[in-house]
Short mmCIF file of C-alpha atoms in Angstrom, two decimals:
data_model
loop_
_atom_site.label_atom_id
_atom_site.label_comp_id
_atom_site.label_asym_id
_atom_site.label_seq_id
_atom_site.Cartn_x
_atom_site.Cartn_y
_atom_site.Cartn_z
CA UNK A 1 11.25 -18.83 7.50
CA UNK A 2 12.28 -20.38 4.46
CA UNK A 3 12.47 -17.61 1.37
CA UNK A 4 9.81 -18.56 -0.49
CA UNK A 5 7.57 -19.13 2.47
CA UNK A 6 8.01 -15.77 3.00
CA UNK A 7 7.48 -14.51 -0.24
CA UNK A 8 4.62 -16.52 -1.10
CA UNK A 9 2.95 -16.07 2.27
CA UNK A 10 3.27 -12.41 2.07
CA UNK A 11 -0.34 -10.83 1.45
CA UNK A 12 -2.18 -7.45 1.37
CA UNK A 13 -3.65 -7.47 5.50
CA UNK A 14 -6.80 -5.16 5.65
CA UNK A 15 -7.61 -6.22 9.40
CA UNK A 16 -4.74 -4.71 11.92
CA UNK A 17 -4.48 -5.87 15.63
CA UNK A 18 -4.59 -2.84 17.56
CA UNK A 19 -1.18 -3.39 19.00
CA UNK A 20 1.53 -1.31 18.16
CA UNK A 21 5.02 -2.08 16.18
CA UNK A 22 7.83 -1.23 18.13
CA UNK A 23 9.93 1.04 16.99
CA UNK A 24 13.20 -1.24 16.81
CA UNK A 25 11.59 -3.65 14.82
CA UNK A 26 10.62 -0.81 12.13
CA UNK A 27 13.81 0.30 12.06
CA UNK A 28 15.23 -3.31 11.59
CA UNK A 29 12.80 -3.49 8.68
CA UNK A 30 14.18 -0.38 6.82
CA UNK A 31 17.52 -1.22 7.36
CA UNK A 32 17.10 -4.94 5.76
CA UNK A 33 15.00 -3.70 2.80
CA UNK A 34 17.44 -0.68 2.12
CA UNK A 35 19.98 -3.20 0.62
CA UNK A 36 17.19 -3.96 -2.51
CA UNK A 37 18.96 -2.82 -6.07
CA UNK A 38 18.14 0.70 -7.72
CA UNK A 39 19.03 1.99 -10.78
CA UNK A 40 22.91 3.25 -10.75
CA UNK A 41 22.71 2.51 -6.93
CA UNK A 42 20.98 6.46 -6.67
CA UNK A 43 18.61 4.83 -3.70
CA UNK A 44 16.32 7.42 -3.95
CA UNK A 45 13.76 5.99 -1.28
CA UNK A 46 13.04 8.47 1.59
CA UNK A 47 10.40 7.50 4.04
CA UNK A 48 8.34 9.06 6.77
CA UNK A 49 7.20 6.70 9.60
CA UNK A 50 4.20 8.08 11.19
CA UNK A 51 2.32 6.53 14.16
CA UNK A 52 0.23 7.43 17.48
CA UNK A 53 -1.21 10.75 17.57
CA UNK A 54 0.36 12.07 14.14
CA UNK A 55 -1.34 9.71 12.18
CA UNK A 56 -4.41 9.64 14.09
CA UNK A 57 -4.48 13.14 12.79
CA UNK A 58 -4.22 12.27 9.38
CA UNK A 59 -6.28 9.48 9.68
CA UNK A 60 -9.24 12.09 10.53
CA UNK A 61 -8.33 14.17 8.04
CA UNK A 62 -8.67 11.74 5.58
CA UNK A 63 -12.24 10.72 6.91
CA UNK A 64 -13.14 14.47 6.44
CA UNK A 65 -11.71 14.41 3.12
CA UNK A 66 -14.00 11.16 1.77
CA UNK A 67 -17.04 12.41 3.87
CA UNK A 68 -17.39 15.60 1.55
CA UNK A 69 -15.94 13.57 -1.59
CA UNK A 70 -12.92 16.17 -2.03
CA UNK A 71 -11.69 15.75 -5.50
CA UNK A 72 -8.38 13.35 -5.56
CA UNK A 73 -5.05 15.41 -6.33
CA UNK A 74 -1.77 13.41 -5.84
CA UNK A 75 1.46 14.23 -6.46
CA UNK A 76 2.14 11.53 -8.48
CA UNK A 77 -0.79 10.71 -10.93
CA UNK A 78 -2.93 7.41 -10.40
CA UNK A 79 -4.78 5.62 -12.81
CA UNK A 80 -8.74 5.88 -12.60
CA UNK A 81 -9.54 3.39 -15.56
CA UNK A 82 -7.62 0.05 -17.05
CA UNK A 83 -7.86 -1.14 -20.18
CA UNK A 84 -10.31 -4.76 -20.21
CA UNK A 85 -8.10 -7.45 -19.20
CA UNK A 86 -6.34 -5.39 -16.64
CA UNK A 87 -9.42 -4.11 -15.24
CA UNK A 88 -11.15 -7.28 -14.68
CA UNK A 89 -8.08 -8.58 -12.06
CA UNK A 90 -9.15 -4.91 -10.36
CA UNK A 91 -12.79 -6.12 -10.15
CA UNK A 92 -11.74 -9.21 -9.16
CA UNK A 93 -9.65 -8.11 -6.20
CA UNK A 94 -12.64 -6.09 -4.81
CA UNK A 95 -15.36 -8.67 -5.54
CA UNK A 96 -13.27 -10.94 -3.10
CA UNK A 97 -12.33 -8.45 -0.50
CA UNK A 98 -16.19 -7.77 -0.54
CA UNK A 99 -17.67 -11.27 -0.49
CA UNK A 100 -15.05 -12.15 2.38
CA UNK A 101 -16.95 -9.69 4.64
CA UNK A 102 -20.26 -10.23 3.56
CA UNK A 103 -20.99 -7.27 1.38
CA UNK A 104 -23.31 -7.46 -1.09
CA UNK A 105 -23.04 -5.64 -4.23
CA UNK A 106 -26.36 -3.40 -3.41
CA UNK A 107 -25.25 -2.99 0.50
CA UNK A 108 -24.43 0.85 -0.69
CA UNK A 109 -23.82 1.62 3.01
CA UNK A 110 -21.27 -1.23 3.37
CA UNK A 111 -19.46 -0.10 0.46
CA UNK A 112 -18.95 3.04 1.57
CA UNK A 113 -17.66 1.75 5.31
CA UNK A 114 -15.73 0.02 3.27
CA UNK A 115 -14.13 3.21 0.61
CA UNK A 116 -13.72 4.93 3.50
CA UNK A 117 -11.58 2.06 6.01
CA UNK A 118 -9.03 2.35 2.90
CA UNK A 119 -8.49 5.79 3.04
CA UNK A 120 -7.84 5.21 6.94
CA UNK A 121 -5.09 2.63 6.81
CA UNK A 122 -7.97 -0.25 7.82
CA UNK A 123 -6.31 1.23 11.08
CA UNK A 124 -3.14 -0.16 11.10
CA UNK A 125 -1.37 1.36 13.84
CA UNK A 126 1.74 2.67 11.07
CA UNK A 127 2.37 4.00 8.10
CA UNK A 128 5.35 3.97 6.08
CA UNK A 129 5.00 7.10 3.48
CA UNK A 130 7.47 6.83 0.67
CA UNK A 131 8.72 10.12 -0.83
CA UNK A 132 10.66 11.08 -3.96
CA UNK A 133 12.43 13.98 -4.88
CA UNK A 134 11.44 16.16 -6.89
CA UNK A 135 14.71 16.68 -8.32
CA UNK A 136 14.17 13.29 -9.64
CA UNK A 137 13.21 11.36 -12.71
CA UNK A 138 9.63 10.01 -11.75
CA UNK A 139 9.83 6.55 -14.03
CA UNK A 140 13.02 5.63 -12.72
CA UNK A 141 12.70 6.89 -9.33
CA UNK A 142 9.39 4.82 -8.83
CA UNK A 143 10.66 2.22 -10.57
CA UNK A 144 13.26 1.86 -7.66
CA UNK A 145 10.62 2.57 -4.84
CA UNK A 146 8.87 -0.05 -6.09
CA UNK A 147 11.47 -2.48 -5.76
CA UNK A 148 12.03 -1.20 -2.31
CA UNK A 149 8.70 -1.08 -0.99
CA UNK A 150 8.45 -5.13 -1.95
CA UNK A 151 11.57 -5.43 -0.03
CA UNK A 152 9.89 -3.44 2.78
CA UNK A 153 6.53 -5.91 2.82
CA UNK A 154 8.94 -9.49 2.38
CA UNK A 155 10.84 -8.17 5.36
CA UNK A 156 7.82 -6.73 7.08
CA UNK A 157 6.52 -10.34 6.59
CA UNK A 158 9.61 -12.39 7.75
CA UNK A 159 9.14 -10.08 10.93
CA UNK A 160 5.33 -11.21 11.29
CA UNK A 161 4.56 -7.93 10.50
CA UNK A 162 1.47 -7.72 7.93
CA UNK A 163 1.55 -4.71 5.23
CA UNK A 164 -1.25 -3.37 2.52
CA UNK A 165 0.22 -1.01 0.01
CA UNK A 166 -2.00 1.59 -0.75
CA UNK A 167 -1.98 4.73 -2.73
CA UNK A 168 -5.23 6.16 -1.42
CA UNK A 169 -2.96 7.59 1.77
CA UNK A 170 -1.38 9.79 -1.03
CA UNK A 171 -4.23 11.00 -2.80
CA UNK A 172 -4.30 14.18 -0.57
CA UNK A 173 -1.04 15.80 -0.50
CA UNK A 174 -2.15 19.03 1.21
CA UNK A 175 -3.48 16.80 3.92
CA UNK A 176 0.05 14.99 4.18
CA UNK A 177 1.83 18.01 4.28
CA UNK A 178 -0.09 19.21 7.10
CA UNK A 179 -0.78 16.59 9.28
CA UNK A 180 2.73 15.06 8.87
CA UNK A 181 4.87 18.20 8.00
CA UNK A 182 5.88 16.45 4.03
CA UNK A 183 8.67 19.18 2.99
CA UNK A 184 7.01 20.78 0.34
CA UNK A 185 10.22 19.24 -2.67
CA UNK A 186 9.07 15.87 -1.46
CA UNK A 187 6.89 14.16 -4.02
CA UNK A 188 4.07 11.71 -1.69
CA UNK A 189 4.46 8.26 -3.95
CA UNK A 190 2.69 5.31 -2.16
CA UNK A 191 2.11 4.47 1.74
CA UNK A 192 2.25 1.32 3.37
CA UNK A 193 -0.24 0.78 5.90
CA UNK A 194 1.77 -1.55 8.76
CA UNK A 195 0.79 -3.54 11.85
CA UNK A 196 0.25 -7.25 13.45
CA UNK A 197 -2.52 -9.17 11.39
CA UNK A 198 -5.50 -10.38 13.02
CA UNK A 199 -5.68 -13.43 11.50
CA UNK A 200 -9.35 -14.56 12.45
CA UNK A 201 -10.62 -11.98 9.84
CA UNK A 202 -11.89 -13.02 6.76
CA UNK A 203 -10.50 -10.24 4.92
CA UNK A 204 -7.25 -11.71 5.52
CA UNK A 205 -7.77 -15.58 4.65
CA UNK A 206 -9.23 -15.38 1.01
CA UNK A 207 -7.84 -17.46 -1.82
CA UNK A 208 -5.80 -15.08 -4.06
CA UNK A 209 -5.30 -15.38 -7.42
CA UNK A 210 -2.45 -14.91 -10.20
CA UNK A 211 -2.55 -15.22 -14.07
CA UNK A 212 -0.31 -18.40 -15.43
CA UNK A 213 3.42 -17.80 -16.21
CA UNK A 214 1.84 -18.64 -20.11
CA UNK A 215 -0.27 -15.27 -19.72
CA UNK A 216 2.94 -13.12 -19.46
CA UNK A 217 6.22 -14.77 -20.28
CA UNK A 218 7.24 -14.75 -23.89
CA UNK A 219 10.21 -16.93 -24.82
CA UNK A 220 12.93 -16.30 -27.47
CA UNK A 221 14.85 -19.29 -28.14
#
């Protein structure tokens, strides 16, 4: 695939085939995407790969968590509010993910499915947990995981392997820890829910949206 075809064409999935991604191709994946830039070349990426019955466990954890509404403690803190602008490309993002399956805004019960199929990977058959130190600086240090987790999705993508970043798989730590032995000096940053896309989904298919170059490009000439 052509470079920007891949980049462009690269898209959060939230509707996984059931089949699973072998393990050679995952490990191609990782080693592509570990030759993205970090500051002073420290690499600090470290990443779990759970699948099968491991993260089936988790995956029920997490259900138990959300069923009893278990109060949100990550290691790394998230943000629960955005200032206007910023917060209106969050509603955004959800109105379409809702209207592309049919859920109305007062379909409470829908919603909830729907809450609750994020904290569960949309069951994508892997997940890709990326750790940091704790050693480490964290605005640096995520700084550079972010630059490698996009590396991981573009060459998840060239692969025809769909990805959906999501922090909700790191909003439980104990849970991690537990179900997926996290050393305890291992900070849980993001997860990246992995698998095939089903492509007949909705879910999958809706027009995405970015604000104009002219919204965040100042030039100095």
């Amino acid at each position: 695939m052509d470079f920007l075809e891949v980049f462009k064409g690269r898209r959060s999935i939230r509707k996984f085939k059931p089949d699973p991604v072998p393990r050679s191709v995952l490990e191609e994946i990782l080693s592509e995407a570990r030759w993205c830039p970090s500051w002073a070349n420290t690499q600090p990426w470290e990443v779990m790969v759970a699948s099968g019955q491991p993260l089936e466990r988790f995956k029920a954890g997490q259900r138990e968590k959300v069923s009893v509404r278990a109060p949100h403690r990550p290691d790394i803190p998230t943000p629960d509010k955005f200032p206007p602008k910023w917060h209106e490309r969050v509603a955004d993002i959800g109105k379409c993910c809702l209207d592309a399956q049919g859920i109305g805004r007062e379909d409470r019960d829908a919603r909830n499915r729907y809450y609750e199929e994020m904290f569960t990977l949309f069951d994508a058959p892997v997940l890709m947990l990326l750790l940091l130190d704790d050693q480490l600086d964290i605005p640096y240090g995520m700084m550079d995981l972010g630059i490698f987790l996009h590396g991981v999705c573009l060459v998840a993508q060239s692969k025809g392997v769909g990805t959906l970043v999501l922090s909700t798989v790191v909003r439980y730590p104990d849970l991690l820890r537990s179900a997926l032995s996290v050393p305890a000096n291992k900070r849980t940053a993001m997860g990246i829910a992995m698998g095939y896309p089903d492509e007949s989904a909705p879910i999958n298919r809706f027009d995405r949206r970015r604000v104009p170059v002219s919204e965040f490009a100042t030039w100095v000439e």
